[in-house]
PDB file of C-alpha atoms in Angstrom:
ATOM      1  CA  MET A   1       0.126  -0.050   0.319  1.00 84.00           C
ATOM      2  CA  GLU A   2       1.210   3.681  -0.806  1.00 95.00           C
ATOM      3  CA  ALA A   3       2.062   5.910   1.910  1.00 98.00           C
ATOM      4  CA  ILE A   4       1.092   9.206   2.090  1.00 98.00           C
ATOM      5  CA  LEU A   5       2.271  12.062   4.849  1.00 98.00           C
ATOM      6  CA  VAL A   6      -0.549  14.600   5.756  1.00 98.00           C
ATOM      7  CA  SER A   7      -0.493  16.635   8.514  1.00 98.00           C
ATOM      8  CA  ALA A   8      -1.679  15.547  11.853  1.00 98.00           C
ATOM      9  CA  CYS A   9      -3.973  18.588  12.152  1.00 98.00           C
ATOM     10  CA  LEU A  10      -5.501  17.074   9.454  1.00 97.00           C
ATOM     11  CA  ARG A  11      -6.213  13.702  10.886  1.00 96.00           C
ATOM     12  CA  GLY A  12      -7.729  14.858  14.322  1.00 97.00           C
ATOM     13  CA  VAL A  13      -4.788  15.543  16.025  1.00 98.00           C
ATOM     14  CA  PRO A  14      -5.310  18.857  18.275  1.00 98.00           C
ATOM     15  CA  CYS A  15      -1.977  20.128  17.210  1.00 98.00           C
ATOM     16  CA  ARG A  16      -3.057  23.480  14.886  1.00 98.00           C
ATOM     17  CA  PHE A  17      -1.615  26.894  16.593  1.00 97.00           C
ATOM     18  CA  ASP A  18      -4.590  27.341  18.110  1.00 98.00           C
ATOM     19  CA  GLY A  19      -4.723  23.698  19.673  1.00 98.00           C
ATOM     20  CA  ARG A  20      -7.466  22.916  17.513  1.00 98.00           C
ATOM     21  CA  ASP A  21      -7.725  20.094  14.482  1.00 97.00           C
ATOM     22  CA  LYS A  22      -8.754  20.294  11.665  1.00 96.00           C
ATOM     23  CA  ALA A  23     -10.382  16.822  10.387  1.00 95.00           C
ATOM     24  CA  SER A  24     -12.629  15.859   8.037  1.00 92.00           C
ATOM     25  CA  SER A  25     -15.055  13.327   5.637  1.00 94.00           C
ATOM     26  CA  GLU A  26     -13.229  15.002   2.776  1.00 96.00           C
ATOM     27  CA  VAL A  27      -9.905  14.346   3.541  1.00 96.00           C
ATOM     28  CA  GLY A  28      -9.994  10.530   5.039  1.00 95.00           C
ATOM     29  CA  ALA A  29     -11.903  10.373   1.808  1.00 96.00           C
ATOM     30  CA  ALA A  30      -9.096  11.273  -0.151  1.00 96.00           C
ATOM     31  CA  VAL A  31      -6.261   9.241   2.167  1.00 97.00           C
ATOM     32  CA  ALA A  32      -9.212   5.940   1.945  1.00 96.00           C
ATOM     33  CA  GLY A  33      -7.152   2.751   1.459  1.00 96.00           C
ATOM     34  CA  ARG A  34      -3.445   4.522   2.492  1.00 97.00           C
ATOM     35  CA  VAL A  35      -1.326   4.357   4.507  1.00 98.00           C
ATOM     36  CA  VAL A  36      -1.098   7.673   6.026  1.00 98.00           C
ATOM     37  CA  VAL A  37       2.105   9.523   7.839  1.00 98.00           C
ATOM     38  CA  PRO A  38       0.688  11.847  10.474  1.00 98.00           C
ATOM     39  CA  PHE A  39       2.989  14.925  10.825  1.00 98.00           C
ATOM     40  CA  CYS A  40       2.749  18.388  12.080  1.00 98.00           C
ATOM     41  CA  PRO A  41       6.131  19.935  11.397  1.00 98.00           C
ATOM     42  CA  GLU A  42       5.002  22.728  13.274  1.00 98.00           C
ATOM     43  CA  VAL A  43       4.767  20.952  16.530  1.00 98.00           C
ATOM     44  CA  ALA A  44       8.537  18.903  15.534  1.00 98.00           C
ATOM     45  CA  GLY A  45      10.558  21.873  14.681  1.00 98.00           C
ATOM     46  CA  GLY A  46       9.773  22.534  18.856  1.00 98.00           C
ATOM     47  CA  LEU A  47       6.665  24.512  19.240  1.00 98.00           C
ATOM     48  CA  ALA A  48       4.247  24.337  21.517  1.00 98.00           C
ATOM     49  CA  THR A  49       0.430  24.150  21.095  1.00 98.00           C
ATOM     50  CA  PRO A  50      -1.464  26.445  21.053  1.00 98.00           C
ATOM     51  CA  ARG A  51       1.219  28.954  19.717  1.00 98.00           C
ATOM     52  CA  ARG A  52       0.885  32.373  18.546  1.00 98.00           C
ATOM     53  CA  PRO A  53       0.282  33.453  14.893  1.00 98.00           C
ATOM     54  CA  ALA A  54       2.805  32.604  12.793  1.00 98.00           C
ATOM     55  CA  GLU A  55       2.656  34.099   8.973  1.00 98.00           C
ATOM     56  CA  LEU A  56       5.666  34.297   6.162  1.00 98.00           C
ATOM     57  CA  VAL A  57       7.653  37.859   6.153  1.00 98.00           C
ATOM     58  CA  GLY A  58       9.488  38.806   2.617  1.00 98.00           C
ATOM     59  CA  GLY A  59       8.426  35.379   0.898  1.00 98.00           C
ATOM     60  CA  ASP A  60       7.037  31.832   0.648  1.00 98.00           C
ATOM     61  CA  GLY A  61       8.606  29.156   2.175  1.00 98.00           C
ATOM     62  CA  HIS A  62      10.740  28.729  -0.857  1.00 98.00           C
ATOM     63  CA  ALA A  63      12.351  31.929  -0.091  1.00 98.00           C
ATOM     64  CA  VAL A  64      12.575  31.095   3.875  1.00 98.00           C
ATOM     65  CA  LEU A  65      14.497  27.646   2.512  1.00 98.00           C
ATOM     66  CA  ASP A  66      16.198  30.196   0.213  1.00 98.00           C
ATOM     67  CA  GLY A  67      17.126  32.834   3.224  1.00 98.00           C
ATOM     68  CA  THR A  68      15.368  35.582   1.729  1.00 98.00           C
ATOM     69  CA  ALA A  69      12.267  35.108   4.334  1.00 98.00           C
ATOM     70  CA  ARG A  70      11.500  34.863   7.179  1.00 98.00           C
ATOM     71  CA  VAL A  71       8.224  32.969   9.507  1.00 98.00           C
ATOM     72  CA  VAL A  72       7.596  35.487  13.128  1.00 98.00           C
ATOM     73  CA  GLU A  73       4.815  35.118  15.168  1.00 98.00           C
ATOM     74  CA  ASP A  74       2.043  37.964  15.477  1.00 98.00           C
ATOM     75  CA  THR A  75       4.196  39.529  18.161  1.00 98.00           C
ATOM     76  CA  GLY A  76       7.304  39.570  15.916  1.00 98.00           C
ATOM     77  CA  ARG A  77       9.055  36.974  17.696  1.00 98.00           C
ATOM     78  CA  ASP A  78      11.129  34.915  14.166  1.00 98.00           C
ATOM     79  CA  VAL A  79      10.561  30.932  14.147  1.00 98.00           C
ATOM     80  CA  THR A  80      12.433  30.846  11.498  1.00 98.00           C
ATOM     81  CA  ALA A  81      14.532  28.058  12.729  1.00 98.00           C
ATOM     82  CA  GLU A  82      11.233  26.173  13.886  1.00 98.00           C
ATOM     83  CA  PHE A  83       9.651  26.105  10.769  1.00 98.00           C
ATOM     84  CA  THR A  84      12.953  24.442   8.976  1.00 98.00           C
ATOM     85  CA  ALA A  85      13.205  22.040  11.174  1.00 98.00           C
ATOM     86  CA  GLY A  86      10.083  20.844  11.606  1.00 98.00           C
ATOM     87  CA  ALA A  87      10.621  21.205   7.522  1.00 98.00           C
ATOM     88  CA  ARG A  88      13.692  18.692   7.575  1.00 98.00           C
ATOM     89  CA  ARG A  89      12.133  16.260  10.227  1.00 98.00           C
ATOM     90  CA  ALA A  90       8.961  15.877   7.830  1.00 98.00           C
ATOM     91  CA  LEU A  91      11.161  15.383   5.012  1.00 98.00           C
ATOM     92  CA  ALA A  92      13.203  12.733   6.775  1.00 98.00           C
ATOM     93  CA  ALA A  93       9.850  11.223   7.597  1.00 98.00           C
ATOM     94  CA  ALA A  94       8.468  10.970   4.437  1.00 98.00           C
ATOM     95  CA  ARG A  95      11.246   9.213   2.881  1.00 98.00           C
ATOM     96  CA  ARG A  96      11.099   6.776   5.786  1.00 98.00           C
ATOM     97  CA  ALA A  97       7.657   5.655   5.473  1.00 98.00           C
ATOM     98  CA  GLY A  98       8.720   5.988   1.451  1.00 98.00           C
ATOM     99  CA  CYS A  99       5.529   8.522   0.582  1.00 98.00           C
ATOM    100  CA  SER A 100       5.892  10.573  -2.660  1.00 97.00           C
ATOM    101  CA  GLU A 101       2.681  12.441  -2.045  1.00 98.00           C
ATOM    102  CA  ALA A 102       1.612  15.071   0.800  1.00 98.00           C
ATOM    103  CA  LEU A 103      -1.984  16.014   1.736  1.00 98.00           C
ATOM    104  CA  LEU A 104      -0.696  19.311   3.699  1.00 98.00           C
ATOM    105  CA  MET A 105      -2.659  21.964   5.637  1.00 97.00           C
ATOM    106  CA  PRO A 106      -4.199  24.986   2.869  1.00 97.00           C
ATOM    107  CA  ARG A 107      -2.963  28.374   3.600  1.00 97.00           C
ATOM    108  CA  SER A 108      -0.697  27.583   6.244  1.00 97.00           C
ATOM    109  CA  PRO A 109       3.377  28.571   6.627  1.00 98.00           C
ATOM    110  CA  SER A 110       4.596  25.123   6.877  1.00 98.00           C
ATOM    111  CA  CYS A 111       2.088  23.583   5.046  1.00 98.00           C
ATOM    112  CA  GLY A 112       0.511  25.732   2.739  1.00 97.00           C
ATOM    113  CA  ARG A 113       0.426  24.646  -0.694  1.00 97.00           C
ATOM    114  CA  GLY A 114      -0.246  27.247  -3.731  1.00 96.00           C
ATOM    115  CA  THR A 115      -1.236  30.155  -1.002  1.00 97.00           C
ATOM    116  CA  VAL A 116      -0.109  31.233   2.026  1.00 98.00           C
ATOM    117  CA  TYR A 117      -1.041  33.997   4.239  1.00 98.00           C
ATOM    118  CA  ASP A 118       0.926  37.613   3.645  1.00 97.00           C
ATOM    119  CA  GLY A 119       2.313  38.300   6.741  1.00 97.00           C
ATOM    120  CA  SER A 120       0.372  40.899   7.767  1.00 97.00           C
ATOM    121  CA  PHE A 121      -1.603  39.321   9.776  1.00 98.00           C
ATOM    122  CA  GLY A 122      -4.866  40.652   8.244  1.00 97.00           C
ATOM    123  CA  GLY A 123      -6.371  37.376   6.993  1.00 97.00           C
ATOM    124  CA  GLU A 124      -4.898  38.811   3.346  1.00 97.00           C
ATOM    125  CA  LEU A 125      -3.669  35.667   1.628  1.00 98.00           C
ATOM    126  CA  VAL A 126      -0.738  36.218  -1.383  1.00 98.00           C
ATOM    127  CA  PRO A 127       0.443  32.498  -4.302  1.00 98.00           C
ATOM    128  CA  GLY A 128       3.362  30.914  -2.501  1.00 98.00           C
ATOM    129  CA  ASP A 129       3.963  27.831  -0.552  1.00 98.00           C
ATOM    130  CA  GLY A 130       5.070  26.978   3.224  1.00 98.00           C
ATOM    131  CA  VAL A 131       8.426  25.833   4.035  1.00 98.00           C
ATOM    132  CA  THR A 132       7.372  22.336   4.658  1.00 98.00           C
ATOM    133  CA  ALA A 133       5.460  21.978   1.185  1.00 98.00           C
ATOM    134  CA  ALA A 134       8.110  24.070  -0.390  1.00 98.00           C
ATOM    135  CA  LEU A 135      11.069  21.615   0.886  1.00 98.00           C
ATOM    136  CA  LEU A 136       8.814  18.487  -0.237  1.00 98.00           C
ATOM    137  CA  GLU A 137       8.549  19.646  -3.037  1.00 98.00           C
ATOM    138  CA  ARG A 138      12.367  20.224  -3.613  1.00 98.00           C
ATOM    139  CA  ASN A 139      12.878  16.820  -3.039  1.00 98.00           C
ATOM    140  CA  GLY A 140      10.161  15.185  -4.979  1.00 98.00           C
ATOM    141  CA  ILE A 141       7.495  14.209  -2.818  1.00 98.00           C
ATOM    142  CA  ALA A 142       4.304  15.620  -4.730  1.00 98.00           C
ATOM    143  CA  VAL A 143       2.339  18.250  -2.329  1.00 98.00           C
ATOM    144  CA  ARG A 144      -2.311  19.142  -2.509  1.00 95.00           C
ATOM    145  CA  PRO A 145      -3.949  21.334  -0.405  1.00 94.00           C
ATOM    146  CA  ALA A 146      -6.064  19.185   1.621  1.00 95.00           C
ATOM    147  CA  PRO A 147      -9.616  18.855   0.175  1.00 93.00           C
ATOM    148  CA  GLY A 148     -13.130  20.852   2.339  1.00 88.00           C
ATOM    149  CA  VAL A 149     -10.540  22.821   4.703  1.00 89.00           C
TER     150      VAL A 149
END
């Protein structure tokens, strides 16, 4: 059976910044019949649950990996190191399990694919990927945003 890396919050783990999960029947249907590897890169990177909201500043996750953007909490605290450490651990988990695909939480500064928040904490979206999504894509793992979330 093929394995797929899935944001842990989408599998019912209360690990989002607000201490909640985002489980949905659509996600369950999307991963049916596959070995699911639930993973939260933010927790794996050393951040607590709940935690302050964070957004990408100066670019998306690719820019963070290139060293030209940061991940910052709404208080101004830089959490780039935690986000990049979590992304590396997510990649390692995906490789260990033989995942060729990931289903991740939309809009997240870690897991967002295609659209992320703009760094203003005003709810505005911009094109881009989160840090984990960017690292997985760079390493040949196809990333899809979760349906219905």
